[in-house]
CSV table of C-alpha atoms in Angstrom, one decimal:
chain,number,residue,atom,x,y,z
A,434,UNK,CA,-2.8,6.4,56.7
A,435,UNK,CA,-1.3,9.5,58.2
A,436,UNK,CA,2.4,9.6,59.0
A,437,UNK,CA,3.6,10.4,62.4
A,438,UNK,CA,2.1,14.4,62.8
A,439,UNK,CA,4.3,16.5,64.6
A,440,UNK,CA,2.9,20.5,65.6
A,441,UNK,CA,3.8,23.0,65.3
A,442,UNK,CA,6.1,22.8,61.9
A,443,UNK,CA,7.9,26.0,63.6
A,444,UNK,CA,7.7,27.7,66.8
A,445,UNK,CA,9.5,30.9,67.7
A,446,UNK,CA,9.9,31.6,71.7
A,447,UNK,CA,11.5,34.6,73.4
A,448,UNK,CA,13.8,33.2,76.1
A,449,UNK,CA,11.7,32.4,79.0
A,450,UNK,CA,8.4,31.2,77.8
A,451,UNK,CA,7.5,27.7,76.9
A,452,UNK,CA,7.6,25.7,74.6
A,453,UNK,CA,5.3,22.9,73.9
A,454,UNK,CA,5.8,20.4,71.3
A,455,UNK,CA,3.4,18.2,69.9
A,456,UNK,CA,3.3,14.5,68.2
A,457,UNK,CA,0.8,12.4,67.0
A,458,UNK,CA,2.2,8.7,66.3
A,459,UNK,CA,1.2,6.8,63.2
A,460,UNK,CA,-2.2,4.9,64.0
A,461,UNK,CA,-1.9,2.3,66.0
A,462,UNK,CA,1.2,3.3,67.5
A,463,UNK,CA,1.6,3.2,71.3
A,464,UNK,CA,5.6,3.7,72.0
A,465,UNK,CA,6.6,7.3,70.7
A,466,UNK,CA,10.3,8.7,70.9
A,467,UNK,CA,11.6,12.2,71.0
A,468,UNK,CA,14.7,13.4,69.2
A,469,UNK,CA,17.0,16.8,69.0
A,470,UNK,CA,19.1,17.9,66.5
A,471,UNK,CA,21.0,20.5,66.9
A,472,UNK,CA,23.0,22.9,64.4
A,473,UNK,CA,25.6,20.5,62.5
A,474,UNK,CA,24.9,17.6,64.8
A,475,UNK,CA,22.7,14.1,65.0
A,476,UNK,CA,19.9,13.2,66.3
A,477,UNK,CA,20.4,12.8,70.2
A,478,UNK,CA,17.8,10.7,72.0
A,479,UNK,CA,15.9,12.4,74.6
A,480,UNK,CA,13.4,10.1,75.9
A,481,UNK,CA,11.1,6.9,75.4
A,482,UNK,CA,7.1,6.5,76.2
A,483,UNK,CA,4.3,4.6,75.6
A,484,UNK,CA,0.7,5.6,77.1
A,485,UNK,CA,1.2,7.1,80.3
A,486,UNK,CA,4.7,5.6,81.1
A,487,UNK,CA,7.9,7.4,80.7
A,488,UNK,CA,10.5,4.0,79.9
A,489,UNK,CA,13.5,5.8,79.4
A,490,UNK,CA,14.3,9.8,79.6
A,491,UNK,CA,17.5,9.1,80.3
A,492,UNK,CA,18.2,11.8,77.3
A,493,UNK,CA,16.6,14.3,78.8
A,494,UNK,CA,17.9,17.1,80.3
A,495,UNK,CA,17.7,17.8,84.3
A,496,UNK,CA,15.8,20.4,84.3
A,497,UNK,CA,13.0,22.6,82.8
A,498,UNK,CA,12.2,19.7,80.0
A,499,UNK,CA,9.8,17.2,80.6
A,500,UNK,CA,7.3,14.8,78.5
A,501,UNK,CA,4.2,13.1,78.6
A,502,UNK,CA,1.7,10.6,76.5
A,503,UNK,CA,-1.3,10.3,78.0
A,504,UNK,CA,-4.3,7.9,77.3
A,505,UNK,CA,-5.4,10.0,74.8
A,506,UNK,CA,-4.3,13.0,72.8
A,507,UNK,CA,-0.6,13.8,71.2
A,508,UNK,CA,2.7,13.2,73.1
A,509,UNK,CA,3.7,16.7,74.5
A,510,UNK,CA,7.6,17.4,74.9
A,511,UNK,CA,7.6,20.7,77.2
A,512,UNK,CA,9.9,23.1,77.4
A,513,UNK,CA,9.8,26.0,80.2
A,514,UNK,CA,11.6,28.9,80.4
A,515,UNK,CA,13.6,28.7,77.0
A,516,UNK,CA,17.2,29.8,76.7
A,517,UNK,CA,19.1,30.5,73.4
A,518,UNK,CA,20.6,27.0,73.7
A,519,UNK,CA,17.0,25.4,73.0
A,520,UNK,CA,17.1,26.0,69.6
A,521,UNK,CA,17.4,23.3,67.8
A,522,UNK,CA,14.8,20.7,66.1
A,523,UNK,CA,13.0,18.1,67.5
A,524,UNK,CA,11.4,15.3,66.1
A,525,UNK,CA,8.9,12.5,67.4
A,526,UNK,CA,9.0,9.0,66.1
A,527,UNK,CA,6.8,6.0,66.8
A,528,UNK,CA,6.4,2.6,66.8
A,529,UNK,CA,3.8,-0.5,67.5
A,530,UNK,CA,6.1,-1.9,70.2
A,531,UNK,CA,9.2,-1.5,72.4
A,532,UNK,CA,11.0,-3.4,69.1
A,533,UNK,CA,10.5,-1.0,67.2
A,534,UNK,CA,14.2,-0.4,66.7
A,535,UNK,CA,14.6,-3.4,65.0
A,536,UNK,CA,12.4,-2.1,62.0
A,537,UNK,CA,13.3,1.8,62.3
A,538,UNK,CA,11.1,3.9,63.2
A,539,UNK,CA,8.8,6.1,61.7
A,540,UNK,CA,10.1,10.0,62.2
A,541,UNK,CA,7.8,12.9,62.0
A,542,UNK,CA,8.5,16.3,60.3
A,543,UNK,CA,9.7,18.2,63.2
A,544,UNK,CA,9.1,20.9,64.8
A,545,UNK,CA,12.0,23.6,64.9
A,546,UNK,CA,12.3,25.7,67.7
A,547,UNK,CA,13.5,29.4,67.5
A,548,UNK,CA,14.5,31.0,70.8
A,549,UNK,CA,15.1,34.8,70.3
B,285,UNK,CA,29.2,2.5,75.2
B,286,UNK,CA,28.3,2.8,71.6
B,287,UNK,CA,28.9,5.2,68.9
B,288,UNK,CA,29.1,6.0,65.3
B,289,UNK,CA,31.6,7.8,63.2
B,290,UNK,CA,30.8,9.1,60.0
B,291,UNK,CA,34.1,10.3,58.7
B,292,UNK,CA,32.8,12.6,55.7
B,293,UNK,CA,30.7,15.8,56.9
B,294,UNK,CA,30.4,17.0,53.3
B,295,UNK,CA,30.4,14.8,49.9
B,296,UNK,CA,30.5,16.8,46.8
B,297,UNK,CA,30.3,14.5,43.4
B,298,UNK,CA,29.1,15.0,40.1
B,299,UNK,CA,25.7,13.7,38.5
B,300,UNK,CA,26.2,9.7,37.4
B,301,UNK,CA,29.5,9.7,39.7
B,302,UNK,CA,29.9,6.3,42.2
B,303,UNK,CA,29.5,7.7,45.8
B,304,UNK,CA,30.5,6.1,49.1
B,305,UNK,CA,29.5,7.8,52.1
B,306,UNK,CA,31.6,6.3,55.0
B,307,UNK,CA,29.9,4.9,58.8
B,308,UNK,CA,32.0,3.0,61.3
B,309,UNK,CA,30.7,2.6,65.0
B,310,UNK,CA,31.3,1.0,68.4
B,311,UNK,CA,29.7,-1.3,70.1
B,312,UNK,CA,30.2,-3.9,72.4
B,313,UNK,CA,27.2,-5.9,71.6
B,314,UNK,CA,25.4,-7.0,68.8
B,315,UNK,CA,23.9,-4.0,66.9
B,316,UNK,CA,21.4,-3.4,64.3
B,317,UNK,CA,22.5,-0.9,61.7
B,318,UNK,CA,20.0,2.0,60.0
B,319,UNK,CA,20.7,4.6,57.2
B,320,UNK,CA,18.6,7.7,57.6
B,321,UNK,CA,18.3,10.3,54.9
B,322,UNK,CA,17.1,14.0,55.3
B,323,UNK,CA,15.8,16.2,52.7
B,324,UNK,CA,15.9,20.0,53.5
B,325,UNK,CA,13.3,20.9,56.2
B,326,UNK,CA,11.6,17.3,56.4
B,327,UNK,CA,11.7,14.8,58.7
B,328,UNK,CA,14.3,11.3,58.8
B,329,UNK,CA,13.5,8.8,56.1
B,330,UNK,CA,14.6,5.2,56.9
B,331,UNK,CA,17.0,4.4,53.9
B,332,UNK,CA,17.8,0.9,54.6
B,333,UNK,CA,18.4,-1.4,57.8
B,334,UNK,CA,20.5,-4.2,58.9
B,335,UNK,CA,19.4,-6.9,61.3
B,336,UNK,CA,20.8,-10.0,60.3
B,337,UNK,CA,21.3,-12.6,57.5
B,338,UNK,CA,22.9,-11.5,54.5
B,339,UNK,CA,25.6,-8.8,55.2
B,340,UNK,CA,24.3,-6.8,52.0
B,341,UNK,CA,21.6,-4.6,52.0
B,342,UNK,CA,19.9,-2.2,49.6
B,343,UNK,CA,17.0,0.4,49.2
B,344,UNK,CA,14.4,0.8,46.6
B,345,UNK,CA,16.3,3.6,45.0
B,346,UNK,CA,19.6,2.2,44.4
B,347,UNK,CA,21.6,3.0,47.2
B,348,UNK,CA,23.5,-0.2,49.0
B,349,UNK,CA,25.3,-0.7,52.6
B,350,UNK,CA,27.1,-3.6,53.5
B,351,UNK,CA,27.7,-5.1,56.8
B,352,UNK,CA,31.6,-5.8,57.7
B,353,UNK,CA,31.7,-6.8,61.2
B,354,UNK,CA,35.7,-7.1,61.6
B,355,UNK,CA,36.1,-3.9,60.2
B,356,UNK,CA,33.0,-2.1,62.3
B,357,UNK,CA,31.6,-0.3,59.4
B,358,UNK,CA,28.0,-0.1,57.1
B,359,UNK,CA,29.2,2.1,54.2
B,360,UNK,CA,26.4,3.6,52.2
B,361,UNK,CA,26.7,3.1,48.2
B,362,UNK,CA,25.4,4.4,45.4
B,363,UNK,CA,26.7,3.4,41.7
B,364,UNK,CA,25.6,6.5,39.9
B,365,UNK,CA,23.9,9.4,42.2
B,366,UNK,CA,21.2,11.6,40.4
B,367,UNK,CA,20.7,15.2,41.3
B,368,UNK,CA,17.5,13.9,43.5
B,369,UNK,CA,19.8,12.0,46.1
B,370,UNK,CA,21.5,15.7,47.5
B,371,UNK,CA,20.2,15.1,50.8
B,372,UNK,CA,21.6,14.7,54.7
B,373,UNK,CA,22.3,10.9,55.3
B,374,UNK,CA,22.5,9.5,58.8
B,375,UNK,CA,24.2,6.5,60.3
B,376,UNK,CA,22.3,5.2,63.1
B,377,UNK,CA,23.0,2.1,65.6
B,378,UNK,CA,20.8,0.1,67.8
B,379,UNK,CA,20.9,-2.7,70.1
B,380,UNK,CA,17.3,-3.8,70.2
B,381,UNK,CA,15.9,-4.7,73.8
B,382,UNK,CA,13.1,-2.5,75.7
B,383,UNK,CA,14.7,0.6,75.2
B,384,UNK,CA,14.6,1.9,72.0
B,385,UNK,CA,17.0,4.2,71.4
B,386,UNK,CA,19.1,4.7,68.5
B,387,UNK,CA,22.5,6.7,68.1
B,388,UNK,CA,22.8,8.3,65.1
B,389,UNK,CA,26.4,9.9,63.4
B,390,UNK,CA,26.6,13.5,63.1
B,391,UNK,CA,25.5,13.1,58.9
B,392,UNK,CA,26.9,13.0,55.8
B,393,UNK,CA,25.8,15.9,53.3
B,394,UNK,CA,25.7,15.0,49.7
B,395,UNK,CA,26.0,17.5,47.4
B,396,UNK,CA,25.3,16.4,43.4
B,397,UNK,CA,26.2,18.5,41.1
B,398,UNK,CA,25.4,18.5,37.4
């Protein structure tokens, strides 16, 4: 039983492409959850979806970073035009239900994100 | 709003030394309480949780937390660290519901040294 799959592992952008971030939640998952973590910090919650709902992105920043889980296929955090402050790593987590904070959640690897 | 405060950025100890690694938070609400741990370039690893009943809590691998609510705090423990527990640990709070979200402390990095 595969863990929550997050791709790539590491991702290098030059500042003003995109970025696009990928997670695959643990079968049977439907809620997924996306993370940062910058340089010497936590985790800061971005945003909250299940299939094709956004419930809570009120981590998110205003602009240039969006999210989406549709029906079927991975979660994808994007990121356009990238700036040095992007760096950082960002990791999925999922869970069967809206509850799943009351067990913990299930983190992926991460993906770490490079802007040069 | 809530918050956690993990007082000790670094922890250096020996090999078979007692550790502590210190959480206290804020909340106005009934929370539920998580211990993350991080090896080098991996992902979060739930440690051990808190949700209710008994105020003491351990992991498989030894390590402890205990629940004071009038002091605010979920201190991590571990009797005798092995060189295997060096490793990022994470404080994290929650207050169930719809929404989901934890916050997590800025870490605790535990250094064991032989």
């Amino acid at each position: 039983n595969a863990g929550v799959m997050q791709n790539p592992r590491h991702l290098v952008r030059r500042r003003g492409q995109e970025a696009r971030l990928r997670c695959s939640p643990m079968k049977g998952h439907s809620h997924v959850y996306w993370y940062r973590q910058l340089p010497e910090e936590g985790l800061k919650f971005m945003v909250y979806l299940q299939k094709e709902n956004i419930i809570d992105e009120s981590g998110m920043p205003k602009e240039r970073f969006s999210a989406e889980f549709p029906k079927e296929g991975p979660s994808i955090l994007r990121i356009q035009q990238v700036v040095r402050g992007d760096s950082a790593a960002y990791f999925c987590a999922s869970s069967t239900s809206g509850t799943g904070i009351n067990y913990g959640y299930t983190f992926g690897s991460g993906t770490r994100l490079t802007v040069v | 709003a809530q918050s956690v405060t993990q007082l000790d950025s670094q922890v250096p100890v020996f090999e078979e030394a007692p550790v502590e690694l210190r959480c206290n938070y804020s909340s106005s609400v009934s929370v539920y309480l998580f211990w993350y741990v991080q090896y080098p370039n991996q992902g979060l690893q739930l440690l051990l949780k808190y949700l209710s009943g008994s105020t003491l809590v351990e992991s498989i691998n030894g390590f402890e937390a205990e629940f004071n609510k009038s002091q605010t705090s979920f201190h991590l423990r571990k009797p005798s660290v092995h060189i295997s527990d060096t490793a990022e640990y994470f404080c994290a709070v929650g207050t169930g519901g719809s929404q989901g979200n934890l916050i997590f402390g800025k870490g605790t990095k535990l250094s064991v040294k032989p």
